[in-house]
XYZ file of C-alpha atoms in Angstrom:
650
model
C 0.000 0.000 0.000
C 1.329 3.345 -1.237
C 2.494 5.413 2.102
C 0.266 8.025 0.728
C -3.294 7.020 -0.237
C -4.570 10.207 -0.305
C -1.878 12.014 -2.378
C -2.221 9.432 -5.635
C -5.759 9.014 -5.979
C -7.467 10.018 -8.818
C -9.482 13.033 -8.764
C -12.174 13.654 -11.466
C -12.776 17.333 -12.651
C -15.840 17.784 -15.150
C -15.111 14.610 -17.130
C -11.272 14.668 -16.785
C -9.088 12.430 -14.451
C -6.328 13.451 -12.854
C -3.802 10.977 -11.820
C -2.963 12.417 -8.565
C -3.507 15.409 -6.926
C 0.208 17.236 -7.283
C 0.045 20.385 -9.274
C 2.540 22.440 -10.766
C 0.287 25.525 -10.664
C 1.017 29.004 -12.836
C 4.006 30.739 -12.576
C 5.599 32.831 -14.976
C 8.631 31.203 -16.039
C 9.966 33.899 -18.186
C 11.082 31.419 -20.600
C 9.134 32.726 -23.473
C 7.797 35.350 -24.794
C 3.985 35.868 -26.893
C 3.698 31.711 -27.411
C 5.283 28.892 -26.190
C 8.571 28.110 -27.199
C 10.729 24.823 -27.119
C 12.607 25.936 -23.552
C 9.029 25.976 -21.978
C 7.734 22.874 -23.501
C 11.158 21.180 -22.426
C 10.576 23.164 -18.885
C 6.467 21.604 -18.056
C 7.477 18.486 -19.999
C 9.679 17.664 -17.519
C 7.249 17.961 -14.396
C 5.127 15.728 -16.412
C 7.529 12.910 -16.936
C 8.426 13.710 -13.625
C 4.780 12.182 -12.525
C 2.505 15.281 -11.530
C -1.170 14.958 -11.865
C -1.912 18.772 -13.207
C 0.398 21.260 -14.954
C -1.550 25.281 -14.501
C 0.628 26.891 -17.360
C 1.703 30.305 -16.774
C -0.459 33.787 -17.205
C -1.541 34.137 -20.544
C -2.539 37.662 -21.888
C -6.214 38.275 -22.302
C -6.226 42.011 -23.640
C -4.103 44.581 -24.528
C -4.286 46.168 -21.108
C -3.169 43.648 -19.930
C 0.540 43.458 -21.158
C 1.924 44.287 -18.327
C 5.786 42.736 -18.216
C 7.991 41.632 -21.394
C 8.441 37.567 -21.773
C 4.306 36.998 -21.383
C 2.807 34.489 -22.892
C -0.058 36.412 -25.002
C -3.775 34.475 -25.924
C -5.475 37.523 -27.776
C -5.430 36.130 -30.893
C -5.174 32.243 -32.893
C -1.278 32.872 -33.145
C -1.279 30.983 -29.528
C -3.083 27.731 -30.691
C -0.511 26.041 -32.615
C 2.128 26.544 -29.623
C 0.083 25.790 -26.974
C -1.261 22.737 -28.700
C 2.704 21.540 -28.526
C 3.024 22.295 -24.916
C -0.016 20.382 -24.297
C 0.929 17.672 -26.324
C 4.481 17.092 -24.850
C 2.641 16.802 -21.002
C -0.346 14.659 -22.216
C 1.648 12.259 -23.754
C 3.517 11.880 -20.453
C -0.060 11.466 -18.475
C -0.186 15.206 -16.928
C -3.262 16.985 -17.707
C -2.717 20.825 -18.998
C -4.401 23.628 -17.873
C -3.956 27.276 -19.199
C -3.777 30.782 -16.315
C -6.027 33.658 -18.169
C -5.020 36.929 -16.822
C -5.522 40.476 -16.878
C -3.301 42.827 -13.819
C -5.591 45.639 -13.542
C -3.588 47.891 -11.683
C -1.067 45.846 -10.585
C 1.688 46.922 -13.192
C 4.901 47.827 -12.547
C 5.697 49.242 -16.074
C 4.753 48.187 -19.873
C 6.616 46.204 -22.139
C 8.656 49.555 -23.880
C 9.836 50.272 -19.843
C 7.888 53.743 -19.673
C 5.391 54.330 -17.211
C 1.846 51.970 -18.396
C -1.497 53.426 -18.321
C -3.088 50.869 -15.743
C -6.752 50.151 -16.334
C -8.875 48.850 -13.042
C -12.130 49.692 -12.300
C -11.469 53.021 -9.971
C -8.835 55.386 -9.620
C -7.558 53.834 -6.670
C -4.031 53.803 -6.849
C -1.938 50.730 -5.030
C 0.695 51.209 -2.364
C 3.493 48.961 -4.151
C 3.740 50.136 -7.499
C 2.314 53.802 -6.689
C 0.189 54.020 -9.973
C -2.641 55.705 -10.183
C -4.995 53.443 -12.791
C -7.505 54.785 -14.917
C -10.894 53.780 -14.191
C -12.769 51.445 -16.736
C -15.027 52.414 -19.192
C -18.316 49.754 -20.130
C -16.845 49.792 -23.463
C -13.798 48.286 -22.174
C -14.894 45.817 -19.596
C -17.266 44.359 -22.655
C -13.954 44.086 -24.449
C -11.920 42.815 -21.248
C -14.799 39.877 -20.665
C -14.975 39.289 -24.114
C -11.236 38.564 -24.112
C -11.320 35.974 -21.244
C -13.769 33.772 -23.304
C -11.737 34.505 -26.527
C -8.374 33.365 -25.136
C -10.656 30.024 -23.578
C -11.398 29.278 -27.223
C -8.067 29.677 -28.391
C -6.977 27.511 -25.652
C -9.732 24.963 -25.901
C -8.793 24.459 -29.511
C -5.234 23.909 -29.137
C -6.279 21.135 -26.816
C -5.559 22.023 -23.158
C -7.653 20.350 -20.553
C -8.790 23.164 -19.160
C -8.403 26.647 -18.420
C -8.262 29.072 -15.006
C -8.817 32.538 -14.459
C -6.927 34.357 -11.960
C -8.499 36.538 -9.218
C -6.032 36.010 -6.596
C -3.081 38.599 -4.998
C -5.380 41.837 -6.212
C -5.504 41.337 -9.889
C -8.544 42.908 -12.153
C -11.307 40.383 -10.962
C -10.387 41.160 -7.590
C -10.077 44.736 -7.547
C -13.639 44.551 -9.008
C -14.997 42.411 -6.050
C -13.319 45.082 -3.154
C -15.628 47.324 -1.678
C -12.732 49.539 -0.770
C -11.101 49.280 -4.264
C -14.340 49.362 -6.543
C -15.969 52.511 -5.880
C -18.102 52.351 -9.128
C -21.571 53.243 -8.817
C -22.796 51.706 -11.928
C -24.260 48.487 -12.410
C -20.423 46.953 -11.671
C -19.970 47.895 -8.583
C -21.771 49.178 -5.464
C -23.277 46.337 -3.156
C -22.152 42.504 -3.397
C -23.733 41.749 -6.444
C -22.680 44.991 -8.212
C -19.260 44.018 -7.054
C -19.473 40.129 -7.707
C -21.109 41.226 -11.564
C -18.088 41.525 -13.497
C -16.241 38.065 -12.547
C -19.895 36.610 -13.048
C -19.529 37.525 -16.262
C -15.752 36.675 -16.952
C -16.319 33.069 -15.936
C -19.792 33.020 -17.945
C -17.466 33.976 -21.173
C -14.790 31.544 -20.058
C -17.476 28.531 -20.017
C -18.852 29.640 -23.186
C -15.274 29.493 -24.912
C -14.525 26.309 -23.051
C -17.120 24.248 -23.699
C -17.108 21.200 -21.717
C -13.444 21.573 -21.107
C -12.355 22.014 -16.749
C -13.033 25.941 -15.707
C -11.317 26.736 -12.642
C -10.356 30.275 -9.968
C -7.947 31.006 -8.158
C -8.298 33.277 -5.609
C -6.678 34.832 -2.679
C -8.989 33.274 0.504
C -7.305 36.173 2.447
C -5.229 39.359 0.544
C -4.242 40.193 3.997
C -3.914 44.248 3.303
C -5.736 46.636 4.283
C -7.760 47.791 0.803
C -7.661 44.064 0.051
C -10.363 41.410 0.268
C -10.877 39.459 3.822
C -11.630 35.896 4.113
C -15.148 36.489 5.017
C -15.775 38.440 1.956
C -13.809 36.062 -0.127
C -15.837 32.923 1.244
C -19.032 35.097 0.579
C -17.464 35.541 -3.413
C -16.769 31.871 -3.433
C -20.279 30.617 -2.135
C -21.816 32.876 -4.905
C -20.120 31.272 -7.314
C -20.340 27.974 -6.599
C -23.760 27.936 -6.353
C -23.922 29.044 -10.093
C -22.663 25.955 -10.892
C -19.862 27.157 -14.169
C -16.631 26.242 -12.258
C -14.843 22.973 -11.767
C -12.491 23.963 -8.419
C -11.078 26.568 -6.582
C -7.943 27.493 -6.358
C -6.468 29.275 -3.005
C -4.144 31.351 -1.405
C -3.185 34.005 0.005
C -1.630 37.386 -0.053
C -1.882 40.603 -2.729
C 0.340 41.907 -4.977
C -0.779 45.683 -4.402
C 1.040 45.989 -0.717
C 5.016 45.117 0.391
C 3.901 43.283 3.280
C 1.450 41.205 1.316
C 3.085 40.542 -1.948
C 5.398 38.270 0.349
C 3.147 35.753 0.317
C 3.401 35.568 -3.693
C 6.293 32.940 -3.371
C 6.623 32.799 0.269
C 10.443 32.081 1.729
C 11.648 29.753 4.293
C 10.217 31.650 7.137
C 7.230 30.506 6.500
C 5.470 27.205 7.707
C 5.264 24.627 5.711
C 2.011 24.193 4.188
C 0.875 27.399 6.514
C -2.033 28.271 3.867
C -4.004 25.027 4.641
C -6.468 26.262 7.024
C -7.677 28.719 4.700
C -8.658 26.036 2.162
C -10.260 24.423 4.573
C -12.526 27.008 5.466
C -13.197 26.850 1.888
C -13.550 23.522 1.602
C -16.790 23.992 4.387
C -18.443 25.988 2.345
C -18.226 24.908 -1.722
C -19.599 21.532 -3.081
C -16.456 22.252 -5.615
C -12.581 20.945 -5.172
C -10.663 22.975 -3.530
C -6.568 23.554 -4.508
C -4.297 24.890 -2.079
C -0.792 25.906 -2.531
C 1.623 28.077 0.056
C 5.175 26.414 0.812
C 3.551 22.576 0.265
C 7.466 21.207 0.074
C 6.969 17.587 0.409
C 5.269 15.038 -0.281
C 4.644 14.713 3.606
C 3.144 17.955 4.226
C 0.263 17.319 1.226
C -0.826 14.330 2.586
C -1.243 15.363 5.548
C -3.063 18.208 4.103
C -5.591 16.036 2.177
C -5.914 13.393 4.449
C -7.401 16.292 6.983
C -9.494 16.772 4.181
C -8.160 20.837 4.148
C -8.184 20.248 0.300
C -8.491 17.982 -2.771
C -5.637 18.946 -4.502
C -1.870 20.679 -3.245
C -0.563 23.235 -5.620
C 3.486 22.213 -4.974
C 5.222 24.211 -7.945
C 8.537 24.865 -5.898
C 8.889 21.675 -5.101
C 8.761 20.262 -8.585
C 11.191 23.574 -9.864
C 13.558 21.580 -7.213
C 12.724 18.404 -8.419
C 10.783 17.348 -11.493
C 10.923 13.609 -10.247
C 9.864 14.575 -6.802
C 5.976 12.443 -7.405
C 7.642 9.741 -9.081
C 9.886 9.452 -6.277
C 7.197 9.383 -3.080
C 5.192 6.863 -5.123
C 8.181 4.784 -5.090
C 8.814 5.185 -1.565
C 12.577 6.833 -2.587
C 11.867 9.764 0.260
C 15.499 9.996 0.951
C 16.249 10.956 -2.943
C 13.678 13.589 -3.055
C 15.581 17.280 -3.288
C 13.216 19.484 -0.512
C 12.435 23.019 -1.619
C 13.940 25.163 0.902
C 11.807 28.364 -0.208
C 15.114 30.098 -0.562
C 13.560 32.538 -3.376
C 17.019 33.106 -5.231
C 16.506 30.989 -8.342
C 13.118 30.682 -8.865
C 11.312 34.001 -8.479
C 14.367 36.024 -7.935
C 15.820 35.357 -11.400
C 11.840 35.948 -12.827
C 11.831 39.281 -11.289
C 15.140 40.039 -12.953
C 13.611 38.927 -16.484
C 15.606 36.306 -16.755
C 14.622 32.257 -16.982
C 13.473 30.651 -13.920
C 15.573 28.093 -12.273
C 16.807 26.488 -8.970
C 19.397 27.090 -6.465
C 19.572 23.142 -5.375
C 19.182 21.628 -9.426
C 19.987 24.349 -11.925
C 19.231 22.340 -14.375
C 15.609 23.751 -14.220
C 14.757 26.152 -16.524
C 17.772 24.772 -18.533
C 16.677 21.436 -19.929
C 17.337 21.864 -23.555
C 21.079 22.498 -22.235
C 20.999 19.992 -18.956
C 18.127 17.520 -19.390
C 20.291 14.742 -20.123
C 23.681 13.896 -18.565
C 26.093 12.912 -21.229
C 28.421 9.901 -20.684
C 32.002 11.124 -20.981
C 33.994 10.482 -23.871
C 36.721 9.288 -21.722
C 36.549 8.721 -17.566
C 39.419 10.563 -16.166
C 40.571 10.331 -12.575
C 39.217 13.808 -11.068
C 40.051 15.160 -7.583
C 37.969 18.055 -6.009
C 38.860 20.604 -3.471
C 35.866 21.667 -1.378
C 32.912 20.311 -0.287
C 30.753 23.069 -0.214
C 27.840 23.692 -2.563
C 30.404 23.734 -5.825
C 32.399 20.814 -5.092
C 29.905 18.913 -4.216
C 27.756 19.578 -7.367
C 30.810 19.065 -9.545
C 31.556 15.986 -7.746
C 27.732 14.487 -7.955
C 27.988 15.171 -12.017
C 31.707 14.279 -13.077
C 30.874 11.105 -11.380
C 27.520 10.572 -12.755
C 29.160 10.564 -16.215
C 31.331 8.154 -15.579
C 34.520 9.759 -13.740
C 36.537 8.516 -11.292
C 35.458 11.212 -8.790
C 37.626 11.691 -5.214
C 36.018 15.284 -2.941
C 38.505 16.312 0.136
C 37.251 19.103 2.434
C 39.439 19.674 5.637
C 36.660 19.769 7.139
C 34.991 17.221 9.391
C 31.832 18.106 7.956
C 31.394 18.782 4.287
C 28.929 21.958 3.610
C 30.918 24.997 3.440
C 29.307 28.446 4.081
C 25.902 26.867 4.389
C 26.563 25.634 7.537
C 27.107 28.538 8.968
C 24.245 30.217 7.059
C 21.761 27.760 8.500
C 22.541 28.888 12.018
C 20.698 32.306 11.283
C 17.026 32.545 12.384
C 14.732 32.245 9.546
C 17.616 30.604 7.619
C 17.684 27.331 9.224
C 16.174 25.311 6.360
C 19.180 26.309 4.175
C 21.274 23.425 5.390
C 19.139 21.358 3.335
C 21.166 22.549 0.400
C 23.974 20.600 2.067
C 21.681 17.778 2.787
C 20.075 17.031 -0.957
C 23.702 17.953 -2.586
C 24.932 14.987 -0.433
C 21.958 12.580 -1.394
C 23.336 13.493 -4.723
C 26.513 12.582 -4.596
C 25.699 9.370 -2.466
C 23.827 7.766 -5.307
C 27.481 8.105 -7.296
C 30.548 6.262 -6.936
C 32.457 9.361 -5.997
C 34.675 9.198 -2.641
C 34.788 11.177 0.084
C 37.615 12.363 2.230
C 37.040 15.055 5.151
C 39.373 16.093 8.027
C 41.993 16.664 5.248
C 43.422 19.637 3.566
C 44.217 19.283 -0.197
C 47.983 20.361 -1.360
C 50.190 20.228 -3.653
C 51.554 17.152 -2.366
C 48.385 15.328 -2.219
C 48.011 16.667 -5.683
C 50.998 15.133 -6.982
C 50.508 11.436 -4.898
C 46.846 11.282 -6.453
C 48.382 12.034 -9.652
C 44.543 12.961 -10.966
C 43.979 13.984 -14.789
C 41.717 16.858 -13.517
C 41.569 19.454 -9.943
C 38.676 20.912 -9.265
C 39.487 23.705 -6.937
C 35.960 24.633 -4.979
C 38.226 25.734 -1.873
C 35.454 28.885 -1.112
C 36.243 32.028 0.586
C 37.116 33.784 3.593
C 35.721 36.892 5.469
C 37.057 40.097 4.367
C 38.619 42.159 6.540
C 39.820 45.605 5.048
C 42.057 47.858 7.015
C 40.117 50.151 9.106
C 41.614 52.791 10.821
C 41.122 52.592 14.962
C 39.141 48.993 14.193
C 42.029 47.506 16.645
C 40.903 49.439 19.592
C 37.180 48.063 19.112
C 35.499 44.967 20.364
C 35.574 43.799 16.933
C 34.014 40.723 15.051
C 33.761 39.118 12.158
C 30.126 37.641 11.275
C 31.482 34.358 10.978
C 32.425 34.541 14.745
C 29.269 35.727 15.536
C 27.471 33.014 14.039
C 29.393 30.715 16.148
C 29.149 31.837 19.239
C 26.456 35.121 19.480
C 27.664 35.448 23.214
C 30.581 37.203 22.496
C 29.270 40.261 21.812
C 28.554 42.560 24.351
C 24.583 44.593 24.814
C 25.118 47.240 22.318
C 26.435 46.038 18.809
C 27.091 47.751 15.315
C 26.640 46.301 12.798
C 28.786 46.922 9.380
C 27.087 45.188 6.202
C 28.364 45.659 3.330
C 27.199 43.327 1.333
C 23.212 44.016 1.814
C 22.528 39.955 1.480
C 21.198 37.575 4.184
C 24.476 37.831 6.277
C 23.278 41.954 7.699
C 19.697 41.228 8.382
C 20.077 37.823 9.729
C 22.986 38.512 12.701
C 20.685 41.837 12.823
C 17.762 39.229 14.013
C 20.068 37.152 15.801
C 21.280 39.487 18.189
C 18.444 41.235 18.375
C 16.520 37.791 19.649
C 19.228 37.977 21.996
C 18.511 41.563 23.432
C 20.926 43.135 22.112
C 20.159 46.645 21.071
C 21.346 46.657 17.291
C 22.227 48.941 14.912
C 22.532 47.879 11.071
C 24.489 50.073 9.125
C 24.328 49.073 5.641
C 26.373 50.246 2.590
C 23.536 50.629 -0.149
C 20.265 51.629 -0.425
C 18.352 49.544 2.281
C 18.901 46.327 4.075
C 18.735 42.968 2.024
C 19.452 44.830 -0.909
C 20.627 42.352 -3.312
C 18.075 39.474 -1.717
C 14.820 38.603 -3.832
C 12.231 41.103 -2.294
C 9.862 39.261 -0.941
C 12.356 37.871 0.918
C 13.835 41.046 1.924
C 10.473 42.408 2.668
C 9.564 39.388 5.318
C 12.795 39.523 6.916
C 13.031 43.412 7.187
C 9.933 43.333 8.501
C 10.836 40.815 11.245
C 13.815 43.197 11.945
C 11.293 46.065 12.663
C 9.505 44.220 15.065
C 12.594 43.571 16.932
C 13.338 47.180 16.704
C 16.698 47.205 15.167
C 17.536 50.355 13.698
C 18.576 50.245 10.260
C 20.469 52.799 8.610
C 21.415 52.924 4.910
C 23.859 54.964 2.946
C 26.427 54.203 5.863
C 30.529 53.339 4.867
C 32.610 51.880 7.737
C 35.886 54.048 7.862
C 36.927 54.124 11.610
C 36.089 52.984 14.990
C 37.385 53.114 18.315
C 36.595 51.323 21.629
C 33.227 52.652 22.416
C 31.920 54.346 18.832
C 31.772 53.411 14.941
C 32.433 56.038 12.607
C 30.882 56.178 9.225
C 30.491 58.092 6.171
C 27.084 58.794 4.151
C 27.740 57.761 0.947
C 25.741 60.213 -0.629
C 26.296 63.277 1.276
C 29.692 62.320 2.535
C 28.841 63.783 5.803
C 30.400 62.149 9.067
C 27.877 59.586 10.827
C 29.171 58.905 14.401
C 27.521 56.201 16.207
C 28.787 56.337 19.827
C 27.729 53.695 22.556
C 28.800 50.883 21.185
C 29.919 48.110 22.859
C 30.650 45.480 19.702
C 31.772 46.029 16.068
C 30.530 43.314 13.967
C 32.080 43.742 10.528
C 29.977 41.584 7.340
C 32.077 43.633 4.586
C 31.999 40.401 2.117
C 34.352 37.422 1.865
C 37.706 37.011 0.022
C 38.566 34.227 -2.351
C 40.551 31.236 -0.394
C 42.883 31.192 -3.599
C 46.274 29.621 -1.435
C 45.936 26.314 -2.732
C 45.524 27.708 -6.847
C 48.895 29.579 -6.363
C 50.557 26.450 -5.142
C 49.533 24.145 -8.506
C 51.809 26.744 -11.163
C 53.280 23.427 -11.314
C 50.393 21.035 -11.887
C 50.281 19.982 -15.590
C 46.648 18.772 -16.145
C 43.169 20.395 -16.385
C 42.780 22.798 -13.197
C 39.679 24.439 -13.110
C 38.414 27.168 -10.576
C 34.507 27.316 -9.351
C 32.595 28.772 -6.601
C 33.598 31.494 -3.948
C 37.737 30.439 -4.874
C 36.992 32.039 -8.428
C 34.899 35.248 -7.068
C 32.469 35.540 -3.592
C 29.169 35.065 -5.195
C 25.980 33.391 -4.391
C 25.378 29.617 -3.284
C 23.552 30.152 -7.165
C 26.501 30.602 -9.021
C 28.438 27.814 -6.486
C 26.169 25.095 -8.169
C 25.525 26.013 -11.380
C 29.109 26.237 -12.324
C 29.196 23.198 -10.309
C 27.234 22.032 -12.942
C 28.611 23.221 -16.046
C 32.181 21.788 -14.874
C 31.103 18.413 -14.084
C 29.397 18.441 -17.677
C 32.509 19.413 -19.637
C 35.549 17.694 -17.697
């Protein structure tokens, strides 16, 4: 018996059978742009082969208002069918079912496609606090057009073959700006009381049937948009018992959060801070009150945490889309019991939505071979095993190591080290960070399942170098804090983060803290020593803490800061201290900042490559090659993927 019932049973949606309830739901992939190209199709293909049940494709275009970011998949006109019908082709024949995300932003847009400010359309002028634009209200003539689009693009969709479609009204978008009493101030026959309010959606998923036919029509919705114009879970519940009752949708699908607020947008991708599966109680409030299934999707990272969330019956189906970015095979993996092989999500944000919000393709921290499978999809035997010895087992080596050996090297890893991780293992130790570790944890699975040996407690050198006598070094050797000169610094209790991290009690009640980086490092000894009782004072070289992090992240952790009350001040370069004060410079004003009552200097001013070992080989006659932190301090990102692209070209 399958050690969860629950998670692979069949579900039936208007005629069409799911296989099991796992869905990769929409996200925007920023793999293509207008249609579907090969790089998605290779991208949702590989969730389907991978065994889930339903693949939501990304946001497609209804209208022309609603072009609201380059790389968007556009279903305005019958140029989409012949793409789409690829896409949904390539997952059928692997036994997913495909449905389609129809979308229009309203008001949420950041900017248009040409970069210049976009006329927004939504149906008030009520601007939104997180893009500060100030939409236009919308005409009948246009929401005629807008509804008319929804049930055009579900025709277009419908005859390229998809299983079904979904329109979004979830995170503040146009339906649900429509259904807010404190958005929609309309007094025509769209907005005013509940039904005035409800009328427009009423009549998007009326056009959406029509195009459909017979074909699955589904929502999504935010059960709680948890800001204050946004919709609350009474009034949402309310929406959804409406609509159920009028019998045109298939399911619901829920979560939480709005894209029109900072403090709500977080919950758009939600990082590791967050519970796992901490959206399940609002589906099954839901659930209590809709004949209809109900999908729910917030941080579900395992195939654990959705069974227990169906077999509580808090929904029929679990939206896990990070956790099949992380690992395509992750549902053909629990059905076979393999638990131990599956790569956990650890909601780290930097891959995934971080590189969408850049514009560039999605992919993974852990398997960066995501978003990349017309480049990475297969492993190529090598032409010739060599005998390969790595340097480093932190998230480079070890990736490099798990590959080279995959492909048929002769593969030994040496950290000097007792435990193999590298910077992640200090990282972990932060609060809110701790699930980072499990980088460490499903980079080792990896390289388990390989013949690759590994050595810790001992330092590679040139001697060992020349003993092993290997064909190829890997050097992943990392970094080291940096510690600039500082003028006075001696006379200060002064500490590196690293030292903190080890051992928080040796800084004393009032602490400064230098960050120059603006990543995780600042904000998360900022929390630490905070949660300590420390009274804290980040000083951060850029424009505001977290700078560089994805910003939802930085949002929820900022935010966590605030309630701490640490005082964060930006614009701040370290260029003295003595015992008692911390002297910095605004780096925009170059005025003198003195900061005076300090007991502890805690300096996170970036890490220097650990290079000692690379300027000892000028002798070594094979293939050296340089990854990681020991080429340039980077990201635990760059660590794997080059990781990656080394173990695929030795």
């Amino acid at each position: 018996m399958s050690a969860f019932p629950h998670l692979f049973a069949e579900l039936d949606l208007r005629g069409t059978t799911l296989r099991n309830r796992i869905v990769s739901t929409s996200h925007h992939t920023y793999l293509a742009s207008d249609v579907p190209n090969e790089a998605l199709i290779a991208y949702h293909e590989a969730r389907a082969r991978g065994g889930a049940g339903l693949i939501i494709t990304e946001i497609a275009a209804i209208h022309e208002t609603a072009l609201y970011s380059d790389k968007l998949l556009i279903a305005t006109t019958d140029d989409c069918v012949a793409p789409y019908r690829r896409l949904a082709e390539a997952c059928q024949a692997r036994g997913a079912k495909v449905f389609a995300q129809l979308f229009h932003p309203g008001r949420e847009i950041k900017e248009s496609q040409d970069g210049l400010h976009p006329i927004a359309y939504a149906p008030s002028a009520s601007p939104n606090e997180r893009f500060h634009i100030m939409p236009r209200p919308m005409s009948r003539a246009l929401i005629e057009e807008v509804v008319q689009g929804y049930g055009r693009a579900a025709a277009y969709l419908s005859e390229a073959g998809l299983d079904g479609v979904e329109v979004v009204a979830s995170h503040g978008y146009l339906p649900a700006q429509f259904l807010s009493p404190r958005i929609n101030r309309r007094q025509d026959d769209y907005g005013g009381d509940f039904e005035g309010r409800l009328r427009f959606l009423r009549e998007v998923i009326a056009a959406v049937r029509a195009g459909a036919g017979e074909r699955v029509v589904g929502l999504r919705i935010s059960a709680d948009e948890l800001e204050p114009g946004g919709l609350d879970e009474a009034e949402v519940l309310a929406v959804c018992r409406a609509l159920d009752g009028d019998g045109a949708l298939d399911y619901f699908n829920v979560t939480v959060g709005s894209s029109a607020a900072l403090g709500a947008s977080v919950h758009i991708t939600p990082p590791m801070g967050f519970a796992a599966g901490y959206t399940a109680p609002h589906g099954a409030a839901l659930k209590a009150q809709v004949s209809r299934p109900v999908l729910v999707t917030g941080r579900i990272n395992q195939p654990q945490v959705a069974e227990q969330i169906l077999a509580a019956g808090q929904a029929d189906l679990c939206g896990m889309t990070r956790a099949l970015i992380c690992d395509p095979e992750m549902p053909n993996k629990a059905r076979a019991g393999q638990l131990d092989e599956i790569r956990a999500c650890i909601a780290c944000n930097q891959s995934c939505i971080g590189r969408a919000h850049k514009g560039f393709g999605i992919s993974c921290l852990q398997y960066p071979e995501s978003g990349r499978e017309l480049e990475f999809g297969e492993i190529e035997p090598a032409a010739r095993a060599k005998r390969v010895l790595i340097a480093g087992g932190g998230p480079a080596g070890l990736k490099a190591a798990a590959v080279a050996a995959r492909r048929g090297h002769q593969v030994a890893l040496y950290d000097k080290a007792r435990q193999i991780g590298g910077q992640a293992l200090l990282a972990q130790r932060l609060p809110g960070r701790e699930e980072f570790g499990g980088l460490i944890t499903n980079l080792q699975q990896e390289l388990m399942a390989t013949s690759a040996r590994v050595v810790t407690g001992q330092e590679v050198t040139a001697a060992l170098i020349a003993q092993e006598s290997p064909d190829t070094v890997i050097l992943a050797t990392g970094a080291q804090p940096h510690l600039p000169e500082i003028p006075g610094v001696a006379e200060a209790h002064q500490l590196d983060a690293w030292q903190v991290i080890e051992n928080p009690a040796l800084v004393g009640a009032s602490v400064v803290i230098a960050d120059w980086r603006c990543d995780w490092v600042g904000l998360g000894l900022a929390e630490l020593l905070a949660a300590h009782g420390c009274r804290v004072r980040l000083c951060v070289n850029g424009a505001q803490a977290g700078e560089l992090l994805q910003l939802y992240t930085r949002n929820h952790y900022v935010g966590r800061l605030h309630s701490l009350g640490v005082e964060i001040r930006p614009y701040l370069r370290l260029y003295g201290a003595d015992a008692d004060t911390a002297y910095f410079q605004d780096t925009l004003s170059d005025e003198a900042v003195v900061l005076e009552e300090m007991d502890t200097l805690v300096l996170a001013l970036g890490h220097q490559a650990e290079s000692t070992l690379e300027q000892s080989l000028t002798a070594f006659d094979g293939e050296l090659r340089v990854i990681g932190d020991c080429l340039v301090p980077r990201t635990a990102e760059e660590a794997v993927l080059e990781g990656l692209k080394v173990g695929s070209e030795i």
